[in-house]
Amino acid sequence: DLGFEPDAVTFSGAATDTFESSDETMRGWPELTVNGALLVQNGGDKVSSLSGDGTIEINGVLFVGGANASEFSGAIIGTGDGVWREGTGTLVLSGSNSLPISIASGTIKLGSANCMVSTGNGLNMLGSSATLDLNGHSPTVGSTSWGGNTEGVITNSAVGIAATLTIGNGDLDSQFGGTIEDGAGTLALNQIGNGRLMLYPGSGGTHTYTGPTVVSEGTLLVHAPCSLASVVTVTNATLS
């Protein structure tokens, strides 16, 4: 128990450091740098930024909030609920990640395709000001979920670089009710697996991305009054 709220905390070295939700070190949303190994044990740990190139094992959840911009290029592993983005800032993830990404507000920007887990529930969009920026990368996820209202934006800010989001790995059902749109680069959508991808109306009722929508397996359900600006190709699958 440090007895105070630090502005910044750095973990480095070969040994694995551990903190839990009751750890006084993490009070006050400090800036967190991990260049060694860190074990997040239990849930509720809150930081204002995340940087470094180490390894974080999350067996609970790590909240990253605040207005700070930061980048973590290390590995994220564990059995917990992964990184939960809050606040107004941008967090860039560019290392490998085997846990879900949840965005309540602010932005998570991809620095690589493998920073999103390719199996299970990979993405949770939980707020109207939540943004996932593919940034020119083309990840594959098992499923996506949303908070039940108009929940966030999926976009691609990479200038002149197309990006594709592939959903349905492992035959899972997914749903998304925000807006999928081009940024400085075009965005495309692929549905794979034998599950269903359910698209609900975004804030304007139209998903405005202009890259192709390819339904190669399973079912794509577009719920009224939702519409797509994209050209849709269906192969051995169902469009409803």
Coordinates of C-alpha atoms in Angstrom, one line a residue:
D1 CA 0.0 0.0 0.0
L2 CA 1.8 3.2 -1.2
G3 CA -0.6 5.5 0.6
F4 CA -0.8 7.9 -2.4
E5 CA -1.9 8.1 -5.9
P6 CA 1.0 8.0 -8.4
D7 CA 0.8 9.8 -11.8
A8 CA 2.8 7.0 -13.5
V9 CA 3.7 3.4 -12.9
T10 CA 6.4 1.5 -14.8
F11 CA 7.0 -2.3 -14.7
S12 CA 10.2 -3.6 -16.1
G13 CA 12.7 -6.4 -15.7
A14 CA 12.7 -10.1 -16.0
A15 CA 10.5 -10.9 -13.0
T16 CA 6.7 -10.9 -13.2
D17 CA 5.0 -8.1 -11.2
T18 CA 1.4 -8.5 -10.0
F19 CA -1.3 -6.1 -9.1
E20 CA -5.0 -6.6 -8.2
S21 CA -8.0 -4.3 -8.1
S22 CA -7.3 -3.6 -4.4
D23 CA -3.7 -2.6 -5.1
E24 CA -3.1 1.0 -3.9
T25 CA -0.5 1.4 -6.7
M26 CA -3.2 1.7 -9.3
R27 CA -5.4 4.3 -7.6
G28 CA -5.9 7.6 -9.4
W29 CA -5.8 6.2 -13.0
P30 CA -2.0 6.4 -13.4
E31 CA -0.1 6.2 -16.7
L32 CA 1.0 2.5 -17.0
T33 CA 4.2 1.4 -18.8
V34 CA 5.0 -2.3 -19.1
N35 CA 8.4 -3.2 -20.5
G36 CA 8.7 -6.4 -18.5
A37 CA 6.0 -8.9 -17.4
L38 CA 2.8 -7.8 -15.6
L39 CA 0.0 -10.0 -14.2
V40 CA -3.4 -8.4 -13.8
Q41 CA -5.0 -10.6 -11.2
N42 CA -8.8 -10.2 -10.7
G43 CA -10.7 -7.2 -12.2
G44 CA -11.1 -3.5 -12.1
D45 CA -7.6 -2.1 -12.5
K46 CA -7.7 1.4 -14.1
V47 CA -5.0 3.3 -15.9
S48 CA -5.1 6.5 -18.0
S49 CA -2.7 5.2 -20.6
L50 CA -0.9 2.0 -21.6
S51 CA 2.5 1.8 -23.2
G52 CA 5.6 -0.4 -23.5
D53 CA 6.6 -3.6 -25.2
G54 CA 6.4 -6.2 -22.4
T55 CA 3.8 -8.9 -21.7
I56 CA 0.6 -8.3 -19.8
E57 CA -1.3 -11.4 -18.5
I58 CA -4.9 -10.3 -17.8
N59 CA -7.0 -12.6 -15.6
G60 CA -9.5 -9.9 -14.9
V61 CA -10.0 -6.7 -16.9
L62 CA -7.7 -3.7 -17.5
F63 CA -9.5 -0.4 -17.9
V64 CA -7.7 2.2 -20.0
G65 CA -9.3 5.6 -19.7
G66 CA -8.5 9.3 -19.8
A67 CA -7.7 11.6 -22.7
N68 CA -4.1 10.4 -23.2
A69 CA -2.9 8.9 -26.5
S70 CA -0.6 5.8 -26.0
E71 CA 0.6 2.7 -27.7
F72 CA 1.3 -0.8 -26.4
S73 CA 3.3 -3.0 -28.7
G74 CA 3.7 -5.9 -26.3
A75 CA 1.7 -9.1 -25.9
I76 CA -1.6 -9.5 -24.1
I77 CA -2.4 -12.9 -22.8
G78 CA -4.5 -14.5 -20.0
T79 CA -7.9 -15.9 -19.2
G80 CA -9.8 -12.6 -18.4
D81 CA -11.9 -10.1 -20.2
G82 CA -8.9 -8.2 -21.8
V83 CA -8.6 -4.4 -22.4
W84 CA -11.6 -2.2 -21.8
R85 CA -11.2 1.3 -23.4
E86 CA -12.9 4.3 -21.7
G87 CA -12.3 8.1 -21.9
T88 CA -11.7 10.2 -25.0
G89 CA -8.1 9.2 -25.9
T90 CA -6.7 6.8 -28.5
L91 CA -5.0 3.5 -27.5
V92 CA -2.9 1.9 -30.3
L93 CA -2.5 -1.9 -29.9
S94 CA 0.2 -3.4 -32.1
G95 CA 1.3 -6.6 -30.4
S96 CA -0.3 -10.0 -30.3
N97 CA -3.5 -10.3 -28.2
S98 CA -5.4 -13.4 -27.2
L99 CA -8.3 -11.6 -25.3
P100 CA -11.3 -9.5 -26.2
I101 CA -11.3 -5.8 -26.9
S102 CA -14.1 -3.8 -25.3
I103 CA -14.7 -0.1 -26.2
A104 CA -17.1 2.0 -24.1
S105 CA -15.8 5.3 -25.3
G106 CA -12.6 6.6 -27.0
T107 CA -10.7 4.8 -29.7
I108 CA -8.7 1.6 -30.1
K109 CA -6.5 1.8 -33.1
L110 CA -5.0 -1.3 -34.6
G111 CA -1.2 -1.4 -35.1
S112 CA -1.4 -4.9 -36.5
A113 CA -4.0 -7.5 -37.5
N114 CA -3.1 -9.9 -34.8
C115 CA -3.9 -7.5 -32.0
M116 CA -7.5 -8.7 -32.1
V117 CA -8.2 -12.3 -31.0
S118 CA -9.3 -14.4 -33.9
T119 CA -11.5 -16.8 -32.0
G120 CA -14.3 -16.4 -29.5
N121 CA -15.9 -13.0 -28.7
G122 CA -13.2 -10.6 -30.0
L123 CA -14.9 -7.2 -30.0
N124 CA -17.5 -5.5 -27.8
M125 CA -18.7 -2.1 -28.9
L126 CA -20.5 -0.6 -25.8
G127 CA -21.0 3.1 -26.3
S128 CA -22.1 5.7 -28.9
S129 CA -18.7 7.4 -28.7
A130 CA -16.7 4.1 -29.1
T131 CA -14.5 3.8 -32.1
L132 CA -12.5 0.9 -33.6
D133 CA -10.0 2.1 -36.2
L134 CA -8.7 -0.7 -38.3
N135 CA -5.9 1.6 -39.5
G136 CA -5.2 -0.3 -42.7
H137 CA -5.2 -3.8 -41.0
S138 CA -7.5 -6.7 -41.7
P139 CA -8.2 -8.7 -38.6
T140 CA -10.4 -11.8 -38.2
V141 CA -12.6 -12.2 -35.1
G142 CA -15.0 -14.9 -34.0
S143 CA -17.8 -12.6 -33.0
T144 CA -18.8 -9.1 -32.1
S145 CA -21.3 -7.7 -29.7
W146 CA -22.8 -4.3 -28.9
G147 CA -24.7 -2.6 -26.1
G148 CA -28.2 -2.6 -27.7
N149 CA -28.5 1.0 -28.9
T150 CA -26.5 3.0 -31.5
E151 CA -23.2 1.8 -30.4
G152 CA -20.0 3.3 -31.9
V153 CA -18.1 3.4 -35.2
I154 CA -15.9 1.0 -37.0
T155 CA -13.7 2.8 -39.5
N156 CA -10.3 2.8 -41.3
S157 CA -8.1 5.9 -41.0
A158 CA -5.2 4.6 -43.1
V159 CA -4.7 6.9 -46.1
G160 CA -5.2 5.0 -49.4
I161 CA -4.9 1.5 -47.7
A162 CA -8.0 -0.7 -47.8
A163 CA -8.9 -2.8 -44.7
T164 CA -11.2 -5.7 -44.2
L165 CA -13.0 -6.9 -41.1
T166 CA -13.7 -10.6 -41.2
I167 CA -16.3 -11.9 -38.7
G168 CA -17.6 -15.4 -37.9
N169 CA -14.6 -17.5 -37.3
G170 CA -15.6 -20.6 -35.4
D171 CA -19.2 -20.5 -36.7
L172 CA -20.3 -17.9 -34.1
D173 CA -23.2 -15.5 -34.2
S174 CA -22.5 -11.7 -34.1
Q175 CA -24.4 -8.5 -34.0
F176 CA -23.5 -4.8 -34.5
G177 CA -25.6 -1.8 -34.2
G178 CA -23.2 1.1 -34.7
T179 CA -21.9 2.5 -38.0
I180 CA -19.4 0.9 -40.3
E181 CA -17.8 3.6 -42.5
D182 CA -14.8 4.4 -44.6
G183 CA -12.2 6.7 -43.2
A184 CA -9.2 7.9 -45.2
G185 CA -9.1 4.4 -46.5
T186 CA -11.9 2.1 -47.7
L187 CA -13.3 -0.6 -45.4
A188 CA -14.7 -4.0 -46.5
L189 CA -16.7 -6.7 -44.5
N190 CA -16.5 -10.5 -44.8
Q191 CA -18.9 -12.9 -43.1
I192 CA -17.5 -16.4 -42.7
G193 CA -18.5 -19.5 -40.7
N194 CA -21.9 -21.0 -40.3
G195 CA -23.2 -18.4 -37.8
R196 CA -25.2 -15.3 -38.4
L197 CA -24.0 -11.7 -38.6
M198 CA -26.8 -9.3 -37.7
L199 CA -26.4 -5.6 -38.7
Y200 CA -28.7 -3.1 -37.1
P201 CA -29.1 0.5 -38.2
G202 CA -26.3 2.9 -37.3
S203 CA -26.9 6.5 -36.3
G204 CA -27.9 7.4 -39.9
G205 CA -29.5 4.1 -40.7
T206 CA -26.8 3.3 -43.4
H207 CA -23.5 1.6 -43.1
T208 CA -21.5 3.8 -45.5
Y209 CA -18.4 1.8 -46.1
T210 CA -17.8 1.3 -49.8
G211 CA -15.5 -1.7 -49.9
P212 CA -17.2 -5.1 -50.8
T213 CA -19.4 -7.1 -48.5
V214 CA -18.6 -10.8 -49.0
V215 CA -20.9 -13.4 -47.4
S216 CA -19.0 -16.6 -48.1
E217 CA -20.7 -18.7 -45.4
G218 CA -23.5 -18.5 -42.9
T219 CA -26.1 -15.7 -42.9
L220 CA -25.9 -11.9 -43.1
L221 CA -29.1 -10.3 -41.7
V222 CA -29.6 -6.6 -42.4
H223 CA -32.3 -5.3 -40.1
A224 CA -34.6 -2.5 -41.3
P225 CA -34.3 0.4 -41.6
C226 CA -30.6 -0.5 -41.9
S227 CA -29.0 -0.3 -45.4
L228 CA -25.6 -0.9 -47.0
A229 CA -23.8 1.4 -49.4
S230 CA -21.5 -1.6 -50.3
V231 CA -21.8 -4.1 -53.1
V232 CA -22.8 -7.4 -51.5
T233 CA -21.6 -10.8 -52.9
V234 CA -23.2 -14.0 -51.5
T235 CA -21.6 -17.4 -52.2
N236 CA -23.1 -20.5 -50.7
A237 CA -24.6 -18.4 -48.0
T238 CA -27.7 -16.4 -47.1
L239 CA -28.6 -12.7 -47.2
S240 CA -31.7 -11.6 -45.3

